[in-house]
Amino acid sequence: MSPPRILLCGDVLGRLNQLFKRVQSVNKSAGPFDAVLCVGQFFPDSSELLDEFMNYVEGRSEIPIPTYFIGDYGVGAAKVLLAASKNSANQGFKMDGFKVTDNLFWLKGSGNFTLHGLSVAYLSGRQSSEGQQFGTYSQDDVDALRALAEEPGIVDFYHIAGSKGVFYAREPYSNVDAVHVTRFLGLAPVGNKEKQKFIHALSPTPAATMSAADISMKTPNTTLSPYTFLDQGSHSKEAAKRPSDSVSDSQYWRYDVSQKRQKHGGGDGDKMCFKFIYSGSCPRGEKCNFRHDTDAREQCLRGVCLDFIIKGKCEKGPECSYKHSLQNDDSQRTHRSENASANRSKECWFCLSSPSVESHLIVSVGEYYYCALPKGPLVEDHVLVIPVEHVPNTISTSPECEKELGRFQNSLMMYYKNQGKEAVFFEWLSKRGTHANLQAVPIPTSKAAAVQDIFNLAAEKLGFKFLATKSSKSSDGRRSLRAQFDRNCSFFYVELPEGTVLSHLIEENERFPAQFGREVLAGLLNIADKADWRNCMLALKWVLPPPIAEVESLDFDHRRLNLVGVPSKCSWEASRSLKFP
């Protein structure tokens, strides 16, 4: 699959005729392109261009390709965006854009979404502390974006800007806490008199599909991070005023709650760490200059509004869907916990009771686990073994669960072996994880001897070493994993064909790819383009009627699926199919 082709554009200023004329010209000569990302002011800066702009918004003029914008200010912005906000299709928490009209999407506030396999992060509007509905972003938006940036994975598009009236392409620079480089791009306004570049074409390979070696490559003109020097300079100027608190700290954790804390009880210090309250952890650990308030974290878990917890008030008022009072009553907490569990099951991809579960992918259901095809398989017969209960990992489950999991694993290994293949099992346990899944990937027997070496090589590229445990029984290997596992840390392990288990306890501030296991196996099998599951999504349909009920018994062997109501010889129509002959 070829990389996506993206156009980047500077301030549009309502000049949509000129923009899309240029887009169509570039699309014809160098396309087709998949999308346009616009930075800077998108709406007109005078009423003279409003009619031209509204022709596109109201459908009289056609927008040729999907166009996303963040500069939600200018003439007519409030009217257009208010209408988009009230559209029923735009209700709820959306980070992939509010639809304004066909092929036009508004990226509101801050967020991170996937566009044609590319991870895109954005911050919309201009900075303001006044809490305006449109055209501005708040410090809350910045903090939310920083929290998203702490999640595993690499953002492909972020450091692109407009509003300065010039085109500027900086040399790539290294990042302090990551192995990849970043490129900054500034774009001029559409139709600028100086004829500076306002549109720029790119065809980047999504980082999720790249090997660790490719991600860490640096060009000869790569510089140090410009923010390193900025932080050093700022720190020296501010040291006398705030010896324990740097400027970068104040930008990262900003809330002054000296007045509000009296409402929330005592405690040392007058500032709380937003990251800790939001996620339950802080990458700075003990080095963080702000308080890791466990009471505030507990209130957040009970559904109390973050603004209320941190500031003592909420700017959204009645529109906010969270609670604006402290929640201390145990009976209320139990009721909320039950509701939260029910809502969680409804939203989870893997909960069998969820309307989001894709039942046509389910292969077998046991008492504690079920087996399903992934939405985007790496190879034919790639399978997920998933707990029936909504639990965050498969390591700290009961002995009965562990026994059933072993039976699933043994059956899969027998099935793969009959095809001349070996099974590799791996699991990524995020401490923020929701519903666990153990991935089973078959590899040719001829490549089995190389699996450990390639995992060790990938670990070396990321700067860590696996702990290797060799055991004659799978149960012994998993017993050792339970001894290593710490619920307060993320954890990755892989069970290799010959019985070795490789494991790695992930440090608090360590960058670890969430798709690490899949990426390594994609490299081993020379299918790097399939490292991202979203590139492999299949439209599956049944050849035979699909009345999946429940497992007749877990004693299915490598020859057939013992499903009530499903013939033992069944398969799915797809470019890849799982078949038990």
Coordinates of C-alpha atoms in Angstrom, one line a residue:
M1 CA 0.0 0.0 0.0
S2 CA 1.5 3.4 -1.0
P3 CA 1.9 6.1 1.6
P4 CA -1.0 8.7 1.8
R5 CA -0.6 11.9 -0.1
I6 CA -1.4 15.1 1.9
L7 CA -1.5 18.8 1.1
L8 CA -0.7 21.3 3.8
C9 CA -2.0 24.9 3.5
G10 CA -1.4 28.2 5.3
D11 CA -4.0 30.8 6.3
V12 CA -6.9 30.5 3.9
L13 CA -8.6 33.8 5.0
G14 CA -11.8 32.8 3.2
R15 CA -10.1 32.6 -0.3
L16 CA -11.6 29.2 -1.1
N17 CA -11.8 29.8 -4.8
Q18 CA -8.1 30.4 -5.0
L19 CA -7.3 27.6 -2.6
F20 CA -9.3 24.9 -4.4
K21 CA -8.3 26.1 -7.9
R22 CA -4.7 25.5 -6.7
V23 CA -5.6 22.2 -5.1
Q24 CA -7.2 20.9 -8.3
S25 CA -4.2 22.0 -10.3
V26 CA -1.8 20.2 -8.0
N27 CA -4.1 17.2 -7.8
K28 CA -4.1 16.9 -11.6
S29 CA -0.3 17.2 -12.0
A30 CA 1.0 15.3 -8.9
G31 CA -2.1 13.7 -7.3
P32 CA -4.3 12.2 -6.4
F33 CA -4.1 13.6 -2.9
D34 CA -6.1 12.2 0.0
A35 CA -6.7 15.4 2.1
V36 CA -5.9 19.0 2.8
L37 CA -4.8 20.2 6.2
C38 CA -5.2 24.0 6.7
V39 CA -3.4 25.9 9.5
G40 CA -3.7 29.6 10.4
Q41 CA -6.9 31.6 10.0
F42 CA -9.4 29.8 7.8
F43 CA -12.3 32.2 7.8
P44 CA -12.3 35.6 5.9
D45 CA -10.8 38.7 7.5
S46 CA -13.3 40.9 5.9
S47 CA -17.0 40.7 4.8
E48 CA -16.0 41.1 1.1
L49 CA -15.1 37.4 0.8
L50 CA -18.0 36.1 2.9
D51 CA -20.3 35.3 -0.1
E52 CA -17.5 33.3 -1.8
F53 CA -16.9 31.4 1.5
M54 CA -20.5 30.7 2.1
N55 CA -21.0 29.3 -1.4
Y56 CA -18.8 26.3 -0.3
V57 CA -20.3 26.0 3.1
E58 CA -23.9 26.0 1.8
G59 CA -23.1 23.5 -1.0
R60 CA -23.3 25.8 -4.1
S61 CA -19.6 25.3 -4.8
E62 CA -17.9 21.9 -4.6
I63 CA -14.9 21.1 -2.3
P64 CA -12.8 18.7 -4.3
I65 CA -11.1 16.7 -1.6
P66 CA -11.5 16.3 2.2
T67 CA -10.3 19.5 3.9
Y68 CA -9.6 20.0 7.6
F69 CA -9.0 23.3 9.3
I70 CA -8.1 24.6 12.7
G71 CA -8.2 28.4 12.4
D72 CA -11.8 28.7 13.6
Y73 CA -12.0 32.5 13.7
G74 CA -12.7 35.4 11.3
V75 CA -15.8 36.9 9.7
G76 CA -18.7 34.5 9.7
A77 CA -17.0 31.9 11.9
A78 CA -19.4 32.0 14.9
K79 CA -22.5 31.5 12.7
V80 CA -21.0 28.6 10.7
L81 CA -19.4 26.8 13.6
L82 CA -22.5 27.2 15.8
A83 CA -24.6 25.5 13.2
A84 CA -22.0 22.7 12.8
S85 CA -22.0 22.2 16.6
K86 CA -25.8 21.8 16.7
N87 CA -25.7 19.2 13.9
S88 CA -26.7 15.8 15.4
A89 CA -23.9 14.1 13.5
N90 CA -21.4 16.1 15.4
Q91 CA -22.7 15.4 18.9
G92 CA -20.4 13.7 21.5
F93 CA -16.6 13.6 21.9
K94 CA -15.1 13.9 18.4
M95 CA -11.4 14.4 17.6
D96 CA -11.6 13.5 13.9
G97 CA -13.4 16.7 12.9
F98 CA -16.9 18.2 13.0
K99 CA -18.5 18.0 9.6
V100 CA -19.3 21.6 8.4
T101 CA -20.4 20.5 4.9
D102 CA -19.3 17.8 2.4
N103 CA -15.5 17.4 2.5
L104 CA -15.0 20.2 5.0
F105 CA -14.2 19.4 8.7
W106 CA -13.5 21.6 11.7
L107 CA -10.9 20.4 14.2
K108 CA -12.0 21.9 17.4
G109 CA -9.9 22.6 20.5
S110 CA -7.2 20.0 20.6
G111 CA -7.0 16.4 19.7
N112 CA -5.3 13.5 18.0
F113 CA -6.8 11.4 15.3
T114 CA -5.8 9.0 12.5
L115 CA -6.0 10.2 8.9
H116 CA -5.2 7.6 6.2
G117 CA -2.9 5.8 8.7
L118 CA -1.2 9.0 9.8
S119 CA -1.4 10.2 13.4
V120 CA -2.4 13.9 13.4
A121 CA -2.3 16.1 16.5
Y122 CA -3.8 19.7 16.5
L123 CA -4.4 22.8 18.5
S124 CA -7.1 25.0 17.1
G125 CA -7.6 28.8 17.3
R126 CA -5.6 31.5 19.2
Q127 CA -4.6 31.4 22.8
S128 CA -7.1 33.1 25.2
S129 CA -8.0 32.9 28.8
E130 CA -11.5 34.3 28.3
G131 CA -13.2 30.9 27.5
Q132 CA -14.8 32.0 24.2
Q133 CA -16.8 29.3 22.4
F134 CA -15.0 29.7 19.0
G135 CA -11.7 30.9 17.7
T136 CA -9.6 30.3 20.9
Y137 CA -7.9 27.5 22.7
S138 CA -7.4 27.4 26.5
Q139 CA -4.7 26.0 28.7
D140 CA -7.0 23.1 29.2
D141 CA -6.8 22.3 25.5
V142 CA -3.0 22.5 25.7
D143 CA -2.9 20.2 28.8
A144 CA -5.2 17.7 27.1
L145 CA -3.0 17.6 24.1
R146 CA 0.1 17.1 26.2
A147 CA -1.7 14.2 27.9
L148 CA -2.5 12.7 24.5
A149 CA 1.2 13.1 23.5
E150 CA 2.2 10.9 26.5
E151 CA 0.3 8.0 25.0
P152 CA 2.3 5.3 23.1
G153 CA 3.0 5.9 19.5
I154 CA 4.4 8.7 17.3
V155 CA 2.5 11.6 15.9
D156 CA 3.1 12.0 12.2
F157 CA 1.7 15.6 11.7
Y158 CA 1.9 18.2 14.4
H159 CA 4.6 21.0 14.0
I160 CA 3.0 22.9 11.1
A161 CA 1.9 26.5 11.6
G162 CA 0.6 29.6 9.8
S163 CA -0.4 33.2 10.8
K164 CA 3.1 34.7 10.4
G165 CA 2.7 35.5 6.7
V166 CA 5.9 33.7 5.5
F167 CA 7.0 30.3 4.3
Y168 CA 9.7 28.7 6.4
A169 CA 11.0 25.1 6.4
R170 CA 13.4 24.5 9.3
E171 CA 16.1 21.8 9.4
P172 CA 14.9 18.7 11.2
Y173 CA 15.7 18.6 14.9
S174 CA 16.2 15.9 17.5
N175 CA 13.8 15.4 20.3
V176 CA 14.9 15.1 23.9
D177 CA 12.6 12.2 25.0
A178 CA 12.2 10.4 21.7
V179 CA 14.3 8.8 19.0
H180 CA 12.6 10.3 16.0
V181 CA 13.2 13.7 14.5
T182 CA 10.7 16.5 13.9
R183 CA 10.4 19.0 11.1
F184 CA 8.8 22.4 11.5
L185 CA 7.0 24.0 8.5
G186 CA 5.5 27.5 8.4
L187 CA 3.2 28.3 5.5
A188 CA 2.3 31.7 4.0
P189 CA -1.4 32.8 3.5
V190 CA -3.3 31.8 0.4
G191 CA -2.9 34.5 -2.4
N192 CA -0.2 36.5 -0.6
K193 CA 1.2 39.4 -2.6
E194 CA 4.8 38.2 -2.0
K195 CA 3.9 35.0 -3.8
Q196 CA 5.4 33.0 -0.9
K197 CA 4.6 29.3 -0.8
F198 CA 1.1 28.6 0.7
I199 CA 0.6 25.0 -0.2
H200 CA 3.0 22.1 0.4
A201 CA 2.7 18.5 -0.7
L202 CA 3.9 15.5 1.3
S203 CA 3.6 11.7 1.1
P204 CA 4.9 10.5 4.4
T205 CA 5.1 6.9 5.5
P206 CA 3.0 6.5 8.7
A207 CA 5.3 6.0 11.7
A208 CA 3.1 3.0 12.8
T209 CA 4.3 1.1 9.7
M210 CA 8.0 1.9 10.1
S211 CA 10.7 -0.2 11.7
A212 CA 12.4 1.1 14.8
A213 CA 15.6 1.6 12.8
D214 CA 13.9 3.7 10.2
I215 CA 12.1 5.8 12.8
S216 CA 15.5 6.6 14.5
M217 CA 17.3 7.6 11.3
K218 CA 18.6 11.2 11.2
T219 CA 19.6 13.2 8.2
P220 CA 23.0 15.0 8.1
N221 CA 21.5 18.4 8.7
T222 CA 19.6 17.4 11.8
T223 CA 20.1 19.9 14.7
L224 CA 19.5 19.8 18.4
S225 CA 16.1 20.6 19.7
P226 CA 15.6 24.4 19.8
Y227 CA 13.5 23.9 23.0
T228 CA 16.6 22.7 24.8
F229 CA 18.2 26.1 24.5
L230 CA 14.9 27.9 25.3
D231 CA 14.4 25.9 28.5
Q232 CA 18.0 26.5 29.6
G233 CA 17.7 30.3 28.9
S234 CA 14.4 30.5 30.7
H235 CA 15.5 28.5 33.6
S236 CA 18.5 30.8 34.2
K237 CA 16.3 33.9 34.1
E238 CA 13.7 32.5 36.4
A239 CA 15.9 30.6 38.9
A240 CA 16.1 33.5 41.3
K241 CA 12.4 34.0 41.3
R242 CA 11.4 30.3 41.5
P243 CA 14.3 28.1 42.4
S244 CA 12.2 24.9 42.5
D245 CA 10.0 25.6 39.4
S246 CA 11.1 26.1 35.8
V247 CA 9.2 28.0 33.1
S248 CA 8.7 24.8 31.2
D249 CA 7.1 23.3 34.4
S250 CA 4.6 26.2 34.6
Q251 CA 3.6 25.7 31.0
Y252 CA 3.2 21.9 31.6
W253 CA 1.4 22.1 34.9
R254 CA -0.2 25.5 35.3
Y255 CA -3.0 25.5 37.9
D256 CA -2.7 27.8 40.8
V257 CA -5.2 26.5 43.4
S258 CA -4.1 28.3 46.5
Q259 CA -7.7 29.7 47.0
K260 CA -9.6 26.6 45.9
R261 CA -7.6 24.1 48.0
Q262 CA -9.4 25.3 51.1
K263 CA -12.5 23.8 49.7
H264 CA -10.8 20.5 48.9
G265 CA -9.0 19.9 52.2
G266 CA -5.4 20.5 53.3
G267 CA -2.2 19.6 51.6
D268 CA 1.3 20.9 51.1
G269 CA 1.9 23.3 48.2
D270 CA -0.5 25.4 46.1
K271 CA -0.4 23.7 42.7
M272 CA -1.6 20.3 41.5
C273 CA -0.2 18.2 38.6
F274 CA -2.9 18.0 35.9
K275 CA -1.2 14.9 34.3
F276 CA -1.5 12.9 37.6
I277 CA -5.1 13.8 38.1
Y278 CA -6.0 13.0 34.5
S279 CA -4.2 9.7 34.1
G280 CA -3.1 8.6 37.5
S281 CA 0.6 8.9 36.7
C282 CA 3.1 11.6 35.8
P283 CA 6.1 11.0 33.6
R284 CA 8.2 13.3 35.8
G285 CA 7.7 11.1 38.8
E286 CA 9.4 12.4 41.9
K287 CA 11.0 15.2 39.9
C288 CA 7.6 16.9 39.3
N289 CA 7.4 20.2 41.1
F290 CA 3.6 19.9 41.5
R291 CA 1.6 17.9 43.9
H292 CA 0.3 14.4 42.9
D293 CA -3.0 14.8 44.7
T294 CA -4.6 11.3 45.2
D295 CA -7.8 12.8 46.5
A296 CA -8.2 14.9 43.4
R297 CA -7.5 11.8 41.3
E298 CA -10.2 9.9 43.1
Q299 CA -12.7 12.6 42.5
C300 CA -11.8 12.5 38.8
L301 CA -12.5 8.8 38.8
R302 CA -15.8 9.4 40.4
G303 CA -16.9 11.6 37.5
V304 CA -16.2 15.0 38.9
C305 CA -15.4 17.8 36.4
L306 CA -11.7 18.4 36.0
D307 CA -12.2 22.1 35.9
F308 CA -14.1 22.0 39.1
I309 CA -11.4 19.9 40.8
I310 CA -8.5 22.0 39.7
K311 CA -10.0 25.5 39.5
G312 CA -13.0 25.3 41.8
K313 CA -15.4 26.2 39.0
C314 CA -16.3 25.1 35.5
E315 CA -16.5 27.5 32.6
K316 CA -18.9 25.3 30.6
G317 CA -21.6 25.7 33.1
P318 CA -24.8 23.6 32.5
E319 CA -23.4 22.3 29.3
C320 CA -20.8 20.2 31.2
S321 CA -21.8 16.6 31.5
Y322 CA -19.6 16.0 34.6
K323 CA -20.4 16.5 38.3
H324 CA -19.7 19.9 40.0
S325 CA -19.6 18.7 43.6
L326 CA -17.3 16.5 45.6
Q327 CA -18.4 12.8 45.7
N328 CA -17.8 11.2 49.1
D329 CA -20.9 9.0 49.8
D330 CA -20.1 5.3 49.5
S331 CA -23.5 4.3 48.4
Q332 CA -23.4 6.9 45.6
R333 CA -19.9 5.6 44.7
T334 CA -21.2 2.0 44.4
H335 CA -24.0 3.1 42.2
R336 CA -21.7 5.2 40.0
S337 CA -19.3 2.3 39.8
E338 CA -22.0 0.0 38.5
N339 CA -23.1 2.6 36.0
A340 CA -19.5 3.1 34.9
S341 CA -19.0 -0.6 34.4
A342 CA -22.2 -0.8 32.3
N343 CA -21.1 2.2 30.2
R344 CA -17.7 0.7 29.8
S345 CA -19.1 -2.6 28.5
K346 CA -21.2 -0.7 26.0
E347 CA -18.3 1.2 24.6
C348 CA -15.6 -1.5 24.6
W349 CA -14.8 -3.3 21.4
F350 CA -14.1 -6.6 23.2
C351 CA -16.9 -6.9 25.7
L352 CA -19.4 -9.4 24.3
S353 CA -22.3 -7.4 25.8
S354 CA -21.2 -4.3 23.9
P355 CA -23.1 -3.2 20.7
S356 CA -19.6 -2.3 19.4
V357 CA -18.4 -6.0 19.4
E358 CA -18.1 -7.4 15.9
S359 CA -19.6 -10.8 16.5
H360 CA -18.9 -12.0 12.9
L361 CA -15.2 -12.1 13.9
I362 CA -15.7 -14.4 16.9
V363 CA -14.3 -18.0 16.4
S364 CA -14.9 -19.7 19.8
V365 CA -16.4 -18.7 23.2
G366 CA -15.4 -20.4 26.4
E367 CA -16.3 -19.7 30.0
Y368 CA -13.5 -17.3 30.7
Y369 CA -12.0 -16.5 27.3
Y370 CA -13.1 -16.2 23.7
C371 CA -11.2 -16.4 20.4
A372 CA -11.7 -13.9 17.6
L373 CA -10.1 -12.7 14.4
P374 CA -8.5 -9.2 14.6
K375 CA -10.0 -6.4 12.5
G376 CA -6.7 -6.0 10.7
P377 CA -4.8 -9.3 10.7
L378 CA -1.1 -9.3 10.2
V379 CA -1.1 -12.7 8.5
E380 CA -3.6 -15.4 7.7
D381 CA -4.8 -17.1 10.9
H382 CA -3.8 -14.3 13.2
V383 CA -6.0 -14.7 16.2
L384 CA -6.8 -12.8 19.4
V385 CA -7.5 -14.6 22.7
I386 CA -9.7 -12.2 24.8
P387 CA -11.0 -12.5 28.4
V388 CA -14.8 -12.6 28.5
E389 CA -14.7 -10.3 31.6
H390 CA -13.5 -6.7 31.1
V391 CA -10.0 -7.0 32.7
P392 CA -6.8 -5.1 31.7
N393 CA -4.5 -8.1 31.4
T394 CA -4.3 -11.9 31.1
I395 CA -1.5 -12.2 33.7
S396 CA -3.3 -11.5 37.0
T397 CA -6.4 -13.7 36.4
S398 CA -7.7 -16.6 38.5
P399 CA -6.2 -20.1 38.2
E400 CA -9.4 -21.2 36.4
C401 CA -8.9 -18.5 33.8
E402 CA -5.3 -19.3 33.4
K403 CA -6.1 -23.0 32.8
E404 CA -8.6 -22.2 30.1
L405 CA -6.2 -19.8 28.4
G406 CA -3.6 -22.6 28.3
R407 CA -6.1 -24.8 26.5
F408 CA -6.8 -22.1 23.9
Q409 CA -3.1 -21.7 23.4
N410 CA -2.4 -25.4 23.1
S411 CA -5.2 -25.8 20.5
L412 CA -3.8 -22.9 18.4
M413 CA -0.3 -24.3 18.6
M414 CA -1.5 -27.7 17.3
Y415 CA -3.5 -26.0 14.5
Y416 CA -0.5 -23.9 13.4
K417 CA 1.9 -26.9 13.6
N418 CA -0.2 -28.9 11.2
Q419 CA 0.3 -26.1 8.7
G420 CA 4.1 -26.1 9.1
K421 CA 4.0 -23.0 11.4
E422 CA 4.8 -22.0 14.9
A423 CA 2.9 -19.8 17.3
V424 CA 4.1 -16.5 18.7
F425 CA 2.0 -15.0 21.5
F426 CA 2.5 -11.5 22.8
E427 CA 0.6 -9.0 25.0
W428 CA 1.0 -5.3 25.6
L429 CA -0.2 -4.4 29.1
S430 CA -0.7 -0.7 29.4
K431 CA -1.3 0.5 33.0
R432 CA -4.0 2.6 31.5
G433 CA -5.3 -0.4 29.5
T434 CA -8.9 -1.4 29.4
H435 CA -9.8 -4.8 27.9
A436 CA -6.9 -7.3 27.5
N437 CA -6.1 -9.3 24.4
L438 CA -3.4 -11.9 23.9
Q439 CA -2.3 -12.0 20.2
A440 CA -1.4 -15.3 18.5
V441 CA 0.5 -14.9 15.2
P442 CA 1.6 -17.9 13.2
I443 CA 5.1 -17.8 11.6
P444 CA 6.8 -20.3 9.2
T445 CA 8.8 -22.9 11.1
S446 CA 11.8 -21.9 9.1
K447 CA 11.8 -18.4 10.7
A448 CA 11.2 -19.6 14.3
A449 CA 14.9 -19.7 15.2
A450 CA 15.2 -16.0 14.3
V451 CA 12.3 -14.7 16.4
Q452 CA 14.3 -14.2 19.6
D453 CA 17.2 -12.5 17.8
I454 CA 14.9 -10.0 16.0
F455 CA 13.0 -9.1 19.2
N456 CA 16.4 -8.5 21.0
L457 CA 17.6 -6.4 18.1
A458 CA 14.4 -4.3 18.1
A459 CA 14.8 -3.9 21.9
E460 CA 18.4 -2.7 21.5
K461 CA 17.3 -0.1 18.9
L462 CA 14.9 1.2 21.5
G463 CA 17.5 1.2 24.3
F464 CA 16.5 -1.7 26.5
K465 CA 17.1 -5.4 27.0
F466 CA 14.6 -8.1 27.5
L467 CA 14.5 -10.4 30.5
A468 CA 14.6 -13.9 29.0
T469 CA 13.0 -16.8 30.9
K470 CA 13.3 -20.4 29.5
S471 CA 10.8 -23.0 30.7
S472 CA 9.7 -26.4 29.4
K473 CA 6.0 -25.6 30.1
S474 CA 4.0 -22.6 29.0
S475 CA 2.4 -22.5 32.4
D476 CA 5.8 -22.1 34.1
G477 CA 6.7 -19.2 31.8
R478 CA 3.5 -17.4 32.6
R479 CA 4.0 -18.0 36.3
S480 CA 7.3 -16.1 36.1
L481 CA 5.5 -13.3 34.3
R482 CA 3.1 -13.0 37.2
A483 CA 6.1 -12.6 39.5
Q484 CA 7.5 -9.8 37.4
F485 CA 4.3 -7.9 36.7
D486 CA 3.7 -4.6 38.5
R487 CA 0.2 -3.1 38.1
N488 CA 1.6 0.4 38.4
C489 CA 3.8 -0.1 35.3
S490 CA 3.2 -1.0 31.7
F491 CA 4.5 -4.3 30.6
F492 CA 5.2 -6.2 27.4
Y493 CA 6.0 -9.9 26.9
V494 CA 6.3 -12.4 24.1
E495 CA 6.1 -16.2 24.3
L496 CA 8.4 -17.7 21.7
P497 CA 7.9 -21.1 20.0
E498 CA 10.7 -23.0 21.8
G499 CA 9.4 -22.0 25.3
T500 CA 11.4 -18.8 26.0
V501 CA 9.5 -15.8 27.3
L502 CA 10.9 -12.3 26.7
S503 CA 9.5 -9.6 29.0
H504 CA 10.1 -5.9 29.7
L505 CA 8.8 -3.8 32.5
I506 CA 8.4 -0.3 31.0
E507 CA 9.7 2.7 33.0
E508 CA 7.5 5.6 33.9
N509 CA 8.9 8.0 31.3
E510 CA 10.0 5.4 28.7
R511 CA 8.6 5.7 25.2
F512 CA 7.4 2.3 24.1
P513 CA 5.5 1.6 20.9
A514 CA 2.0 0.2 21.6
Q515 CA 2.3 -1.9 18.4
F516 CA 5.8 -3.1 19.2
G517 CA 5.1 -6.9 19.0
R518 CA 3.3 -6.5 15.7
E519 CA 6.0 -4.3 14.2
V520 CA 8.7 -6.7 15.0
L521 CA 6.9 -9.7 13.5
A522 CA 6.0 -7.6 10.4
G523 CA 9.8 -7.0 10.0
L524 CA 10.5 -10.7 10.5
L525 CA 8.0 -11.7 7.8
N526 CA 9.0 -8.8 5.4
I527 CA 5.6 -7.2 5.5
A528 CA 6.4 -3.9 7.0
D529 CA 3.4 -2.3 5.3
K530 CA 1.1 -4.3 7.5
A531 CA 2.6 -3.3 10.8
D532 CA -0.4 -1.0 11.4
W533 CA -3.6 -3.0 11.7
R534 CA -5.6 -0.2 10.2
N535 CA -3.8 -0.9 6.8
C536 CA -5.1 -4.5 6.9
M537 CA -8.8 -4.1 7.8
L538 CA -11.0 -6.6 6.0
A539 CA -14.6 -6.6 5.1
L540 CA -15.6 -10.1 6.3
K541 CA -18.8 -11.9 5.6
W542 CA -20.1 -15.4 6.3
V543 CA -20.2 -18.0 3.7
L544 CA -22.5 -20.1 6.0
P545 CA -25.2 -18.7 8.3
P546 CA -23.6 -17.3 11.5
P547 CA -25.7 -18.4 14.5
I548 CA -22.8 -18.3 16.9
A549 CA -24.2 -19.4 20.3
E550 CA -21.8 -20.8 22.8
V551 CA -19.0 -23.3 23.0
E552 CA -20.2 -26.9 23.1
S553 CA -16.9 -27.7 24.8
L554 CA -13.4 -26.3 25.0
D555 CA -12.0 -29.6 23.9
F556 CA -11.9 -28.6 20.2
D557 CA -8.8 -29.9 18.5
H558 CA -6.8 -28.7 15.6
R559 CA -9.3 -30.1 13.1
R560 CA -12.6 -28.4 13.9
L561 CA -14.4 -25.7 15.8
N562 CA -16.9 -27.1 18.3
L563 CA -19.5 -24.3 18.0
V564 CA -23.1 -24.9 18.6
G565 CA -25.1 -24.1 15.4
V566 CA -21.9 -23.7 13.3
P567 CA -20.8 -26.5 11.0
S568 CA -17.3 -27.9 11.8
K569 CA -16.1 -26.9 8.4
C570 CA -16.6 -23.2 8.2
S571 CA -14.7 -20.3 6.6
W572 CA -15.1 -16.6 5.9
E573 CA -14.9 -14.9 2.5
A574 CA -12.0 -12.5 2.6
S575 CA -8.6 -12.0 1.1
R576 CA -7.4 -14.0 4.2
S577 CA -9.5 -16.6 6.0
L578 CA -9.2 -18.7 9.1
K579 CA -10.0 -22.3 8.3
F580 CA -10.0 -25.3 10.6
P581 CA -10.0 -28.3 8.2

